[in-house]
Short mmCIF file of C-alpha atoms in Angstrom, two decimals:
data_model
loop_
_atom_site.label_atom_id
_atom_site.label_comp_id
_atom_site.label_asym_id
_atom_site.label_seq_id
_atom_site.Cartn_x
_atom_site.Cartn_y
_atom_site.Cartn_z
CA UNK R 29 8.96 -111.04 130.40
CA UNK R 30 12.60 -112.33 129.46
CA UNK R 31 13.37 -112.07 126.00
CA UNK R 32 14.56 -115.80 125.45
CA UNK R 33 10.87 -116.22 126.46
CA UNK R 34 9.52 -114.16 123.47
CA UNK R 35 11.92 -115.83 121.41
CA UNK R 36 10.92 -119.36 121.67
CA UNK R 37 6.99 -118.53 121.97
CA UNK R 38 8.13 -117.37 118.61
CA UNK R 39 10.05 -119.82 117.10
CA UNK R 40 7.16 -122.45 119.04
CA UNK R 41 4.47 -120.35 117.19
CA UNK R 42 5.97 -120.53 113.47
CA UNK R 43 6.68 -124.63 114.64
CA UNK R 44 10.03 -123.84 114.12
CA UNK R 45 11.38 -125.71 117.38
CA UNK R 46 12.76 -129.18 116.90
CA UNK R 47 11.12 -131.91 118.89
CA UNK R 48 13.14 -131.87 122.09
CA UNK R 49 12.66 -127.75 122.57
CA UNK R 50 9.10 -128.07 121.50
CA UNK R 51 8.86 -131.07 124.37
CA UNK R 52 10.31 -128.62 126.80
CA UNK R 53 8.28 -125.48 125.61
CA UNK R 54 5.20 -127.65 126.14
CA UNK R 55 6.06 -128.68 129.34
CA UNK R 56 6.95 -125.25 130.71
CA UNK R 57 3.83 -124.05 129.04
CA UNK R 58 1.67 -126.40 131.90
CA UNK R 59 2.93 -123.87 134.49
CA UNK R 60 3.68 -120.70 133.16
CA UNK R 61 0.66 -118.19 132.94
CA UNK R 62 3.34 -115.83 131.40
CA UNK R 63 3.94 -117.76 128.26
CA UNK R 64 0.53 -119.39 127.51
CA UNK R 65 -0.08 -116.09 127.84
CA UNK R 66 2.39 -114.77 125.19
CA UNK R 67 1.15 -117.22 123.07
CA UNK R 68 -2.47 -116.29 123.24
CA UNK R 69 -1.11 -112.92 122.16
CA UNK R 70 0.99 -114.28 119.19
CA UNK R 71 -1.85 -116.51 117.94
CA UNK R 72 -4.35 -113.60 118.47
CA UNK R 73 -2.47 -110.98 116.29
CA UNK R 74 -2.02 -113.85 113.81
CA UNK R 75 -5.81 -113.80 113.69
CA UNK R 76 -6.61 -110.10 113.62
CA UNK R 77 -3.44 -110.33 110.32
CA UNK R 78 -5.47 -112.61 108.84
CA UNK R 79 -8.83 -111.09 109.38
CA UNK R 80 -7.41 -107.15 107.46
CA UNK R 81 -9.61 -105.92 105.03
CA UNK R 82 -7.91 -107.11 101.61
CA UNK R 83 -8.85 -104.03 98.98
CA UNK R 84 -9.60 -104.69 95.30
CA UNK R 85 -6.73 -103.57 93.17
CA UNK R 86 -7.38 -101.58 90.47
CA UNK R 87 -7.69 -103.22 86.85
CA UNK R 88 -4.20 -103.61 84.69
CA UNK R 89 -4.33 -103.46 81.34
CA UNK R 90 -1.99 -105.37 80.15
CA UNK R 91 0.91 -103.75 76.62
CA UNK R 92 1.40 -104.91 73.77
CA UNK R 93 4.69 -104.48 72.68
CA UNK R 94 5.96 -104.67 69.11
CA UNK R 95 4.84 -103.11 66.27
CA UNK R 96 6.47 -101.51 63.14
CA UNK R 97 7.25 -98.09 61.53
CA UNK R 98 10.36 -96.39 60.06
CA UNK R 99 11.84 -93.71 62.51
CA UNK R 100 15.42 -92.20 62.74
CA UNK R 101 18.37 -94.73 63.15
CA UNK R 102 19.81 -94.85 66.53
CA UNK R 103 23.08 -95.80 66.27
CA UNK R 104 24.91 -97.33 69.97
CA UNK R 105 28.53 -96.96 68.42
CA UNK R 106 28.52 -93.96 65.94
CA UNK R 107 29.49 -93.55 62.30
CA UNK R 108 31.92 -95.94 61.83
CA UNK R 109 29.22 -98.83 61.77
CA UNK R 110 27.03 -96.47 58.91
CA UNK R 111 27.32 -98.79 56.82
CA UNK R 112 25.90 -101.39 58.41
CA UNK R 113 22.88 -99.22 59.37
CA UNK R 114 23.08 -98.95 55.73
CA UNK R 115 22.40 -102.68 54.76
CA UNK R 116 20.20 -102.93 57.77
CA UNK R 117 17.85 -100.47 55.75
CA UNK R 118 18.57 -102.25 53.02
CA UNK R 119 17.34 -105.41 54.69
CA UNK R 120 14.22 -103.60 56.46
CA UNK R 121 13.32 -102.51 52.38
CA UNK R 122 13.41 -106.23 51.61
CA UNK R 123 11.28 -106.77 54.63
CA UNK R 124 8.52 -104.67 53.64
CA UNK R 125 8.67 -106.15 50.41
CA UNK R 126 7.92 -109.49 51.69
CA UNK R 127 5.57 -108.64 53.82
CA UNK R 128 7.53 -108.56 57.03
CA UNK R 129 7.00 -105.46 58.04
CA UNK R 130 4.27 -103.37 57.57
CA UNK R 131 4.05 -100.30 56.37
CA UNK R 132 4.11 -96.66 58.51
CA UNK R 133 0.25 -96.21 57.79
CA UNK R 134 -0.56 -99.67 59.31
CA UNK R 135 0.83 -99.56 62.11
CA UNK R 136 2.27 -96.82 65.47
CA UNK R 137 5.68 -95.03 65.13
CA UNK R 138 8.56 -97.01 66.02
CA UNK R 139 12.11 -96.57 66.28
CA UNK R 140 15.24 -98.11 64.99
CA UNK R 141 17.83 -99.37 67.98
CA UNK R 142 20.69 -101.14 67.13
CA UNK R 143 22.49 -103.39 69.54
CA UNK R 144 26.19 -103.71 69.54
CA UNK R 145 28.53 -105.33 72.00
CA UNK R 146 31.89 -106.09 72.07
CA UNK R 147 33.02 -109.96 72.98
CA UNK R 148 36.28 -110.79 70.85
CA UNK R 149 36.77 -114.40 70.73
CA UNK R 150 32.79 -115.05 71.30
CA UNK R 151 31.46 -118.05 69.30
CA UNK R 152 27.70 -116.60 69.46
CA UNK R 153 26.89 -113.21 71.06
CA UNK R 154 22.49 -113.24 71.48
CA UNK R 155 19.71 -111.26 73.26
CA UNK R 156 16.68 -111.63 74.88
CA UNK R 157 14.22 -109.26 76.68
CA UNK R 158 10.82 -108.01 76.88
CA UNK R 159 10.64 -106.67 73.18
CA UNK R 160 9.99 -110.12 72.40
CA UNK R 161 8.39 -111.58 75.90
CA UNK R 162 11.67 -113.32 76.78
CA UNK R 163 10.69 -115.86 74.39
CA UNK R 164 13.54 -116.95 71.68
CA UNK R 165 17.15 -115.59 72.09
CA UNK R 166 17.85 -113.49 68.88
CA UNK R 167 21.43 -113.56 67.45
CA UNK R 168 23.48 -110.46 67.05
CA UNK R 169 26.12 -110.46 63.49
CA UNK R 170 29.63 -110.80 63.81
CA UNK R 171 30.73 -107.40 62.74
CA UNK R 172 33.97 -108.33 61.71
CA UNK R 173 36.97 -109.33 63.41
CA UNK R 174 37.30 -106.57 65.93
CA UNK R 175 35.06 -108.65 68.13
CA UNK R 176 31.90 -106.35 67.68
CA UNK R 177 28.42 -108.17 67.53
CA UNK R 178 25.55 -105.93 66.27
CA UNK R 179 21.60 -106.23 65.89
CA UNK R 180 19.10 -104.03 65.12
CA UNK R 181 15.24 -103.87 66.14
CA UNK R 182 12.61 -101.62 65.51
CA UNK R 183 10.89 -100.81 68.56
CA UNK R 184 8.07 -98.65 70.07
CA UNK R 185 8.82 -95.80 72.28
CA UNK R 186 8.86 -97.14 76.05
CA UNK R 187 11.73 -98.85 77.95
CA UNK R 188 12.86 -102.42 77.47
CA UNK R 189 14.92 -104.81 79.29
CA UNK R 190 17.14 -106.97 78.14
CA UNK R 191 20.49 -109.73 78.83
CA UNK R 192 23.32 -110.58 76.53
CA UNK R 193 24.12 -114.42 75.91
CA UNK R 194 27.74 -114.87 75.11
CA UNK R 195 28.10 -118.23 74.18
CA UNK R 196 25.06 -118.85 76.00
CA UNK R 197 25.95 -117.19 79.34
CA UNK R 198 24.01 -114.80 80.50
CA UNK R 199 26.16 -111.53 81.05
CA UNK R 200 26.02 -109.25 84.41
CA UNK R 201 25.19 -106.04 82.55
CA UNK R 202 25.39 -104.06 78.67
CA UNK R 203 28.02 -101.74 78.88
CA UNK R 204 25.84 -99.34 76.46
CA UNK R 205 22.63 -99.99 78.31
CA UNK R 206 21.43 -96.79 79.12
CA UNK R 207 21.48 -98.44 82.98
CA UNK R 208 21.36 -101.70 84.20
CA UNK R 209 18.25 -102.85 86.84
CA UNK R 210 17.83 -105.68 88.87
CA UNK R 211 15.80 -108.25 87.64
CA UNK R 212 13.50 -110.56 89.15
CA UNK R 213 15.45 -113.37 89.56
CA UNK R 214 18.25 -112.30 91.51
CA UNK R 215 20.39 -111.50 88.19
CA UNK R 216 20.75 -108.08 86.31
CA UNK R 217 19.11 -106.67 83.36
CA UNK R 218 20.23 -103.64 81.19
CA UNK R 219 17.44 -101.21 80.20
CA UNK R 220 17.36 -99.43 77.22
CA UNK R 221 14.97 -95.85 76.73
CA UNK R 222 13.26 -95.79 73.59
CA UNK R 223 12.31 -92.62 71.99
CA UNK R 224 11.54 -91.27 75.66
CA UNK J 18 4.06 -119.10 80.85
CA UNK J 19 0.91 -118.36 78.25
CA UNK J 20 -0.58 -114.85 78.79
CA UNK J 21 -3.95 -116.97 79.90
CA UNK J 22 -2.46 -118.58 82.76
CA UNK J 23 -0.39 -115.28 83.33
CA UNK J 24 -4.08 -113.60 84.11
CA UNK J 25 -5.75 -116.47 86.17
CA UNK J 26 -2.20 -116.35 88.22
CA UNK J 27 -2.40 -112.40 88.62
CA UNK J 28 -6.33 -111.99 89.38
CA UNK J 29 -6.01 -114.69 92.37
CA UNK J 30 -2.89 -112.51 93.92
CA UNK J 31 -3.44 -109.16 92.57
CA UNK J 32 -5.88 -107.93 95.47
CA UNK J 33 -3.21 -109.11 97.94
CA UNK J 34 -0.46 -107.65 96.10
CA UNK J 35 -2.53 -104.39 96.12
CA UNK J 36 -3.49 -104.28 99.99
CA UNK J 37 0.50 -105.21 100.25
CA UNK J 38 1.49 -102.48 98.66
CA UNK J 39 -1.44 -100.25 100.06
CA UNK J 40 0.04 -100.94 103.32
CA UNK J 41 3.56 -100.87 102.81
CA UNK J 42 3.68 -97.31 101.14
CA UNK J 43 0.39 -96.01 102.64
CA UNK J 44 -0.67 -94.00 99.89
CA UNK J 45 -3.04 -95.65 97.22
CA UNK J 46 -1.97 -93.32 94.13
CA UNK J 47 1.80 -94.45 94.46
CA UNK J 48 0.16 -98.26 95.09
CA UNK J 49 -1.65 -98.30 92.18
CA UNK J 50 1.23 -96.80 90.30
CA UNK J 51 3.33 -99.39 91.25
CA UNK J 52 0.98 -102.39 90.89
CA UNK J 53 0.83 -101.09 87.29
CA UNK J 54 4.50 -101.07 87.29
CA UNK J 55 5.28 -104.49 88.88
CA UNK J 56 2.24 -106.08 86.26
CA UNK J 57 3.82 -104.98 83.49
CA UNK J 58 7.03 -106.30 84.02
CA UNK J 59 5.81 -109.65 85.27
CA UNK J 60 3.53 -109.88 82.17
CA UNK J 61 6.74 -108.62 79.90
CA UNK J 62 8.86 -111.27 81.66
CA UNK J 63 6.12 -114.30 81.99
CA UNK J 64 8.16 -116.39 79.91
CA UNK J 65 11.15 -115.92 82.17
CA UNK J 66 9.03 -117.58 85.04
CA UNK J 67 10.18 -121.20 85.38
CA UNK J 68 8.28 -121.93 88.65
CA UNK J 69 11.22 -122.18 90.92
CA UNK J 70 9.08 -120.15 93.36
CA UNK J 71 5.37 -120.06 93.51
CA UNK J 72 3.81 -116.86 91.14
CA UNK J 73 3.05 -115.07 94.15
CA UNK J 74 6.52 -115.04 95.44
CA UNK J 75 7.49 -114.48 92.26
CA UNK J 76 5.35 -111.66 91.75
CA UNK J 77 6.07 -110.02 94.76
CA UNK J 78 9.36 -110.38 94.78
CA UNK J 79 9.17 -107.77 91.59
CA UNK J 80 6.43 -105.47 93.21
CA UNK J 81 9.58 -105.24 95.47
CA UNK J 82 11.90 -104.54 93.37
CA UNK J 83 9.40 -101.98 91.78
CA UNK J 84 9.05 -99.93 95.39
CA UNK J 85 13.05 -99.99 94.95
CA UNK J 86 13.56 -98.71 91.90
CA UNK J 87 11.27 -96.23 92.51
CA UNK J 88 12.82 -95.17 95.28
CA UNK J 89 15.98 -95.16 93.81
CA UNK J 90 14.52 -92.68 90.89
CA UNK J 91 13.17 -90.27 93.23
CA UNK J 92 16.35 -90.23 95.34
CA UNK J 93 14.39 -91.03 98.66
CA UNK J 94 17.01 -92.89 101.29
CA UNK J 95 15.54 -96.60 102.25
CA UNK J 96 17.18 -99.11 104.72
CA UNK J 97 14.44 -101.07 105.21
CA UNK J 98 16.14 -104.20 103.13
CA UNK J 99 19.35 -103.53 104.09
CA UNK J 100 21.29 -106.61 105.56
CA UNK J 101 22.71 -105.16 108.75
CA UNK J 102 19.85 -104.74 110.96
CA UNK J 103 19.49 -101.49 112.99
CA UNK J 104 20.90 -102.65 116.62
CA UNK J 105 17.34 -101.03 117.97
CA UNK J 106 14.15 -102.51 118.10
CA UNK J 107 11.74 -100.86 116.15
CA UNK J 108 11.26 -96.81 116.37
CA UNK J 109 9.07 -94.73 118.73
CA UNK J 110 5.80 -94.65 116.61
CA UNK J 111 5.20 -90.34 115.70
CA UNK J 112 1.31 -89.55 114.85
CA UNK J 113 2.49 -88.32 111.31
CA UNK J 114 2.96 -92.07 110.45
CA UNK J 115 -0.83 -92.97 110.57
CA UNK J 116 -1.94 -92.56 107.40
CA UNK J 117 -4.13 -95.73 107.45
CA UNK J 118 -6.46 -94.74 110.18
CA UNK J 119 -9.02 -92.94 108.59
CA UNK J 120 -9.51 -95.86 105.68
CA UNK J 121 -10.02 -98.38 108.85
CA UNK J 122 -11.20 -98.59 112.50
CA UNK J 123 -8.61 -101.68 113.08
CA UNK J 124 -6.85 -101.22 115.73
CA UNK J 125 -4.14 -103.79 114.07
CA UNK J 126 -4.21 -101.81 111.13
CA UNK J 127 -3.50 -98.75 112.68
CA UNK J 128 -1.10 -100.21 114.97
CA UNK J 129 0.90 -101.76 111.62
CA UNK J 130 1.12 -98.08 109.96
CA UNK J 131 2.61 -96.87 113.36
CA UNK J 132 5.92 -99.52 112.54
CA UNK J 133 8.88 -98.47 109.69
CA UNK J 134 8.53 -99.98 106.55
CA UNK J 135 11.16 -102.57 107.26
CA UNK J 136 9.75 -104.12 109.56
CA UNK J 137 5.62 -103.67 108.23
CA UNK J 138 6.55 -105.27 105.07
CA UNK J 139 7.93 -108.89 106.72
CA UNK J 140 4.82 -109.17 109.23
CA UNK J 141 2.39 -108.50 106.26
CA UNK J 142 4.10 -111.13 104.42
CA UNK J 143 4.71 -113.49 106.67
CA UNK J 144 0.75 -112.73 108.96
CA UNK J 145 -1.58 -111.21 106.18
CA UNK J 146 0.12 -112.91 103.11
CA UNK J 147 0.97 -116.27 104.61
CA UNK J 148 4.59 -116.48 103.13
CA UNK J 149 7.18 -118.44 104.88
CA UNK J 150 10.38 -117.12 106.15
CA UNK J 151 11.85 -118.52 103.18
CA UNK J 152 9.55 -117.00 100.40
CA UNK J 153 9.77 -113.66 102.40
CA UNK J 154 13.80 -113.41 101.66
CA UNK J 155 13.00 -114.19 98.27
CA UNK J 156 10.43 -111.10 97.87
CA UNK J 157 12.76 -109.55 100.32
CA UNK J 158 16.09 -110.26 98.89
CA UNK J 159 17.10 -110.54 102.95
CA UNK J 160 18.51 -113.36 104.45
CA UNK J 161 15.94 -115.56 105.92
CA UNK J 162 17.12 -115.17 109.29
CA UNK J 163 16.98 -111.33 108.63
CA UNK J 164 13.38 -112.14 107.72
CA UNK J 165 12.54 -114.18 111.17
CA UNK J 166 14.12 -111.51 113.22
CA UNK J 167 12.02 -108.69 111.65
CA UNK J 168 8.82 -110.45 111.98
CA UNK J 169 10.09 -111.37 115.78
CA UNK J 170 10.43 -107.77 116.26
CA UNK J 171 7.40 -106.66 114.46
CA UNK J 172 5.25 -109.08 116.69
CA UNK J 173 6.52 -107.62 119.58
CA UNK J 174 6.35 -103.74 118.87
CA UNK J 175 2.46 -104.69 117.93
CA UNK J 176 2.31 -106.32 121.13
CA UNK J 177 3.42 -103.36 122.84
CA UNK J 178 1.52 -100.49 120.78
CA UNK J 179 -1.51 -103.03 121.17
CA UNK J 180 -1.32 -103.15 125.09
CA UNK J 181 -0.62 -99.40 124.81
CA UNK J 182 -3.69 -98.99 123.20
CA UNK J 183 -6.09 -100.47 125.44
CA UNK J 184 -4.28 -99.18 128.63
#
């Protein structure tokens, strides 16, 4: 069997000949016990694929991810930026108040995670990841004019992904992220490990 | 994507996915560990999914990237997706590799557990999935002639451990 045979009962078999070779293959086919029966074999392994036993996979219960309770503050860029995990507790206290967030007997222990990242000269620095489904892009503050850009989230323990908009383009990787994945889409996502 | 349609999506694929990964890894505890994986972050990420590629790529493509990962974590060496494609055809099948055999009398199924990973995972797709050369570099992340050629090569090594089998 010559392997330009096996080749083009190949190609021929996923129709992946154009019209002329197919013409020729077809021809050749008329006289050559050898590749009808190649193809016999191709198209009967094809069959036997299709015929495997498919198994039932096991039932997925599907997270839910956000929730709300007061845990330590974990600060990405130490002490310098304490005072604006002050007025972020400041701002959580005025949440509660209203109603935002509920309090630590409602609801599982969570735990503070601040965002910061560094783009100087950045119009709008925002995130988005799979604390929030991927669904709205969340702004991060201007820290001031050193160019940092800061957020902070309450979050359950577990690991979430994330990508940083600057200006609304999506950036490779978060230099803080505790490491940075692949993602599904043929981009990169940081990860960040809560409370694990 | 709203978690509804997210479900209906998942349940028609998810057996699939399973027996994919079933086959692929050849242990069910690390499959099902996985799935798990792989369903969490497509559920986490639904809203991501545009439908540039059909959910099951889509899905797949991430169970992928989930056997990855995992691999990277627990150090283990894999070349199976690599670009550059091992100048040999497929390896001598050792008896250690079955570890299908005693879950099913198919001779095909035995004969697929006897091939490396690299080259199980594209005829699965491609034969038991029904993916095209194109959606398998997607779930892949190969080139799509990287893709034909590994099917090519799995067909033939099947051929061969096939014949084998009934001489």
């Amino acid at each position: 069997m010559k392997t330009s045979d096996l080749d083009l009962a190949s190609r021929y078999f996923d129709g992946e000949l154009d019209q002329a070779q197919k013409e020729a293959f077809e021809k050749r086919l008329l006289s050559e016990d050898h590749l009808r029966g190649l193809l016999e074999e191709l198209k009967g392994l094809d069959i036997s694929a299709r015929e495997l036993e498919i198994y039932k996979a096991p039932e997925i219960k599907f997270p839910r991810i956000m929730g709300a309770r007061y845990g330590h503050i974990r600060s990405r860029i130490g002490p310098f930026l304490a005072g604006v995990a002050a007025a972020a507790c400041v701002l959580v206290g005025i949440g509660m108040g209203t109603g935002i967030f509920k309090t630590p007997s409602q609801e599982l222990r969570t735990e503070a995670f601040r965002i910061v990242y560094y783009a100087p000269g950045a119009d709008s620095v925002s995130i988005v990841g799979d604390f929030n489904d991927w669904s709205n892009e969340i702004p991060l503050m201007r820290r001031d004019k050193g160019g940092y850009w800061i957020a902070d989230f309450r979050l359950k323990p577990g690991e979430y992904r994330y990508v940083l908009l600057v200006d609304g383009e999506e950036r490779a990787g978060d230099p803080m992220a505790d490491y940075v994945i692949d993602d599904d889409f043929g981009s990169k996502n940081s990860v960040v490990r809560i409370g694990l | 994507m709203e978690e509804g349609h997210f479900r209906s999506e998942y349940e028609q694929v998810s057996g699939q996915l399973y027996t994919f990964l079933l086959r692929t890894l050849g242990d069910p505890d690390l499959a099902s560990d996985i799935l798990q994986e792989a369903a969490y972050r497509a559920y986490r990420s639904r809203n991501q999914f545009r439908g540039d590629s059909s959910f099951k790529t889509w899905i797949y493509r991430i169970a992928v990237n989930t056997m990855k990962n995992h691999w990277v974590r627990s150090n283990r060496e894999r070349k199976w997706f690599d670009e550059v494609l091992d100048t040999q055809s497929v390896e001598t099948p050792s008896p250690e590799r079955i570890v299908f055999g005693k879950e099913s009398t198919s001779r095909l199924s035995q004969a697929l557990m006897m091939l490396e990973e690299g080259y199980r995972a594209p005829f699965m797709l491609k034969h038991v999935d029904g993916l095209s050369y194109s959606e398998i570099s997607q779930v892949l992340d190969i080139a799509e002639n990287n893709a034909r050629v590994r099917v090519h090569r799995a067909r033939n090594a099947l051929r061969r451990l096939l014949r084998e089998d009934v001489s």
